mmCIF file of C-alpha atoms in Angstrom:
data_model
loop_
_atom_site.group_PDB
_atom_site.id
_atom_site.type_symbol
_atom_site.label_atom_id
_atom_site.label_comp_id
_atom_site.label_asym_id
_atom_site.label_seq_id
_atom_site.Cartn_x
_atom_site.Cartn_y
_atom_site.Cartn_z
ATOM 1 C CA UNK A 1 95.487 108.048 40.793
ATOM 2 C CA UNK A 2 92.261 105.938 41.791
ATOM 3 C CA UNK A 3 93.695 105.962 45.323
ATOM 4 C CA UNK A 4 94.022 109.898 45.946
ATOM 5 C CA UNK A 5 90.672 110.353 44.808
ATOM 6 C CA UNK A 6 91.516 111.686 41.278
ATOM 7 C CA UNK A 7 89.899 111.299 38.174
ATOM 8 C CA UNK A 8 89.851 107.874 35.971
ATOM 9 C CA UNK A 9 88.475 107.850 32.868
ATOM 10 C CA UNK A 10 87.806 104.218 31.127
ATOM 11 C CA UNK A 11 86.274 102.509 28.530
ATOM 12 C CA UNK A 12 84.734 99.560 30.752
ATOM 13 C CA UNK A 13 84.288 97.525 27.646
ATOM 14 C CA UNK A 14 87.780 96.713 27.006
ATOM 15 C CA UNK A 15 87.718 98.845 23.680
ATOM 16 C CA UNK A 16 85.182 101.126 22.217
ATOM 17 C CA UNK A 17 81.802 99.707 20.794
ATOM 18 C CA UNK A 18 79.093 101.336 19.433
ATOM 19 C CA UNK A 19 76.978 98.484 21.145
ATOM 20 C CA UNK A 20 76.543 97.531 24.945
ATOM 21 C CA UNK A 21 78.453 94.770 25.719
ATOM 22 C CA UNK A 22 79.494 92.907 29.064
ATOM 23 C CA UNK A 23 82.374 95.126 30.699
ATOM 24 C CA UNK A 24 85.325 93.921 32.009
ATOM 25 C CA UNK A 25 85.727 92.202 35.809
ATOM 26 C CA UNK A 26 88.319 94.552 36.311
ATOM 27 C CA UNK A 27 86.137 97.485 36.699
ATOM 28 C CA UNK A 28 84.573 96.010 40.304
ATOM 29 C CA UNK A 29 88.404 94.554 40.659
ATOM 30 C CA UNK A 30 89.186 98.143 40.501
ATOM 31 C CA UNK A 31 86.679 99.565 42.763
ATOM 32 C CA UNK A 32 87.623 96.772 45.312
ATOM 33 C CA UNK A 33 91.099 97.705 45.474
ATOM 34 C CA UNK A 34 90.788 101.161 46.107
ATOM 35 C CA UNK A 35 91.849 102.544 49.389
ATOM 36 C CA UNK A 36 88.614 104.602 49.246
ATOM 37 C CA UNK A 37 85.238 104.038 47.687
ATOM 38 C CA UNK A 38 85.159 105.761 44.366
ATOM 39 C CA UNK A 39 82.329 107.873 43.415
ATOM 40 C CA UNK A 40 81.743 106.513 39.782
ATOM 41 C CA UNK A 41 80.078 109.201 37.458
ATOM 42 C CA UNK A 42 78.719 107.540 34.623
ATOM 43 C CA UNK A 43 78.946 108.695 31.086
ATOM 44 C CA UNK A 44 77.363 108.087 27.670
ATOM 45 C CA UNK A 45 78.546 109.449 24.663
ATOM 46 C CA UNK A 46 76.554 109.648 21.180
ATOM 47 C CA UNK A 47 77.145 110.125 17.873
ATOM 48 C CA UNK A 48 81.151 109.002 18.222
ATOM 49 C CA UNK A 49 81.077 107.395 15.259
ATOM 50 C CA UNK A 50 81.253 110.519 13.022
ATOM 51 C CA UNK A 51 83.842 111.637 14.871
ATOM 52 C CA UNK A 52 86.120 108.256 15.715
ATOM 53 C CA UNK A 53 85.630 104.776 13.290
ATOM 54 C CA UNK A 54 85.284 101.157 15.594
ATOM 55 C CA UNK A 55 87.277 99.910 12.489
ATOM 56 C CA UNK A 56 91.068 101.055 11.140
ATOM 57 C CA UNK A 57 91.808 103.567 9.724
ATOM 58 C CA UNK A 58 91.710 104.929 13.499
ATOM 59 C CA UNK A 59 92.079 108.863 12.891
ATOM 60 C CA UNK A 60 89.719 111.498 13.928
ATOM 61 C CA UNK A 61 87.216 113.165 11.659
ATOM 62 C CA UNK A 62 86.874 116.836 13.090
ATOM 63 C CA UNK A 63 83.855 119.099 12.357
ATOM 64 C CA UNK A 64 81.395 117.072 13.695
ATOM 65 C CA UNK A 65 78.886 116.883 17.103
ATOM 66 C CA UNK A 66 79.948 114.245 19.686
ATOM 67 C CA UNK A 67 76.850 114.637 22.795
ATOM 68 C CA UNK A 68 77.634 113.865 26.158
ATOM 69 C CA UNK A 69 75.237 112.237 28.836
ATOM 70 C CA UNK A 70 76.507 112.774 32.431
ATOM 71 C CA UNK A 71 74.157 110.095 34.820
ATOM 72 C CA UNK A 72 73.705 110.730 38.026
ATOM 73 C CA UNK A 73 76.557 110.066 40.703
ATOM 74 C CA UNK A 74 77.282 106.505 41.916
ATOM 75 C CA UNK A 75 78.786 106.111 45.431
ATOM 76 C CA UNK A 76 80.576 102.274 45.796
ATOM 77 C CA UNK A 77 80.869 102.852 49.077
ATOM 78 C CA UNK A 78 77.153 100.960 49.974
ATOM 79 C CA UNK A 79 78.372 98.378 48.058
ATOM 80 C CA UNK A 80 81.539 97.568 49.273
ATOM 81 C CA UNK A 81 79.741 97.177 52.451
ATOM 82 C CA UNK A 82 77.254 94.673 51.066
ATOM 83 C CA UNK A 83 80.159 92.237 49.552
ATOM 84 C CA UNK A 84 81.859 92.506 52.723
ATOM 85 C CA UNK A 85 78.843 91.029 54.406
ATOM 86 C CA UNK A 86 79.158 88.134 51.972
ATOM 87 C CA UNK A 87 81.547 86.192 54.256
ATOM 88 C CA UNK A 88 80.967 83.081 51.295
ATOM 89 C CA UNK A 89 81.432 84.824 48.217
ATOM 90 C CA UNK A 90 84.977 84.507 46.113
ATOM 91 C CA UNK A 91 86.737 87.206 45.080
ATOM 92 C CA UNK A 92 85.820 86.808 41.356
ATOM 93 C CA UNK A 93 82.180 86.548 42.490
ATOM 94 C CA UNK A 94 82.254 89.987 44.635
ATOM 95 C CA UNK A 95 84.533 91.797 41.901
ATOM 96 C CA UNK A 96 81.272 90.169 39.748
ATOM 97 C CA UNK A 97 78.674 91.502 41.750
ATOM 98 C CA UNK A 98 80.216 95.320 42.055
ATOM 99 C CA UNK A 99 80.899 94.951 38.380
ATOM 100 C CA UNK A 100 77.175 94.137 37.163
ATOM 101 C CA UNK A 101 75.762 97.032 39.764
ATOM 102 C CA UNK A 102 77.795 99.526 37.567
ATOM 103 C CA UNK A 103 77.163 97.908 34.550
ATOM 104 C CA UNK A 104 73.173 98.190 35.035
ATOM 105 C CA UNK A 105 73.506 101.919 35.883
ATOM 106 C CA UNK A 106 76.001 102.974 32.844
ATOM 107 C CA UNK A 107 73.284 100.504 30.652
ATOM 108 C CA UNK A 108 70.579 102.475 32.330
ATOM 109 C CA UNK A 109 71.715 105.917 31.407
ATOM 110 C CA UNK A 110 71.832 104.641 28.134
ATOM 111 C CA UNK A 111 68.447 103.608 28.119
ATOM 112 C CA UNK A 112 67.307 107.354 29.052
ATOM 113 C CA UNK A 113 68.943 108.824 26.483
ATOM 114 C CA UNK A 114 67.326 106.222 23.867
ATOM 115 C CA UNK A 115 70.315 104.685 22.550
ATOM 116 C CA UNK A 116 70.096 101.221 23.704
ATOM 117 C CA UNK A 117 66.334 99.397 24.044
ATOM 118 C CA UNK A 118 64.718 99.850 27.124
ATOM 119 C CA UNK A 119 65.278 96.363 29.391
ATOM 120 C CA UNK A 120 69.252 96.486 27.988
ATOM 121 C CA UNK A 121 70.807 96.431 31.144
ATOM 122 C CA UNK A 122 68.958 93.652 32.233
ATOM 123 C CA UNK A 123 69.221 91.527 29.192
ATOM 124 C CA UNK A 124 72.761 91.426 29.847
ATOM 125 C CA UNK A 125 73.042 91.002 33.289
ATOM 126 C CA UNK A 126 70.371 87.848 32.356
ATOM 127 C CA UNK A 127 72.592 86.324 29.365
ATOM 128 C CA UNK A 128 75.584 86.423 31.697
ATOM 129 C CA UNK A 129 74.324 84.897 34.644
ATOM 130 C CA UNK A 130 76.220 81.464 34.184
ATOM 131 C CA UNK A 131 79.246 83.322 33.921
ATOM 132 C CA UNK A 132 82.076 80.999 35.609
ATOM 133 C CA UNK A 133 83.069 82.356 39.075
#
């Protein structure tokens, strides 16, 4: 699907939180796979929880408002370039660095809508720098 340019929808967490945690290596593994450089559209969603539980029972509760944040477009195709320039780098540490660089703008869009403190996206990147490569 990824490959012919259609539409992927994921929950880059590895399961749905309400709060912003470290997504999953697999997103930049993803990205680096991909015959073409996906454009990555990210996507915030508030007020879930009134409509979907983090905890079982898992059914949905209709009536309710779910708001959607769209951020702005993200083109990979920059930084596919960049990692390829790192002739050093692993694979783990390049799937890494495409990984954090759409982690810090999904993080970000959070910020601007006021969900998650301000400085969120790089308190993360920051706790997981020792992250084993």
């Amino acid at each position: 699907m990824l490959n012919q340019n259609g539409w992927v929808h994921m929950f880059p967490e590895g399961r749905v939180t309400a709060d912003p945690i470290r997504i999953k290596w697999g997103v930049g593994r993803l990205v680096m796979d991909a015959t073409n450089p996906p454009l990555i559209l990210p996507i915030w969603c508030t007020n879930m929880a009134s409509v979907w539980t983090e905890h079982p029972p898992y059914y949905p509760r209709f009536g309710h408002n779910v708001d959607i944040h769209i951020g702005k477009l993200f083109d990979t195709q920059s930084l596919l370039h960049e990692i390829s320039l790192k002739k050093g780098w692993s694979e783990l540490k390049r799937r890494k660095f495409i990984t954090d660089a759409i982690q810090t703008e999904l993080f970000e869009l959070g910020e601007q809508v006021g969900v998650i403190p301000s400085g969120t996206a790089l308190r993360i990147l920051n706790e997981n720098v020792n992250d084993k490569l």
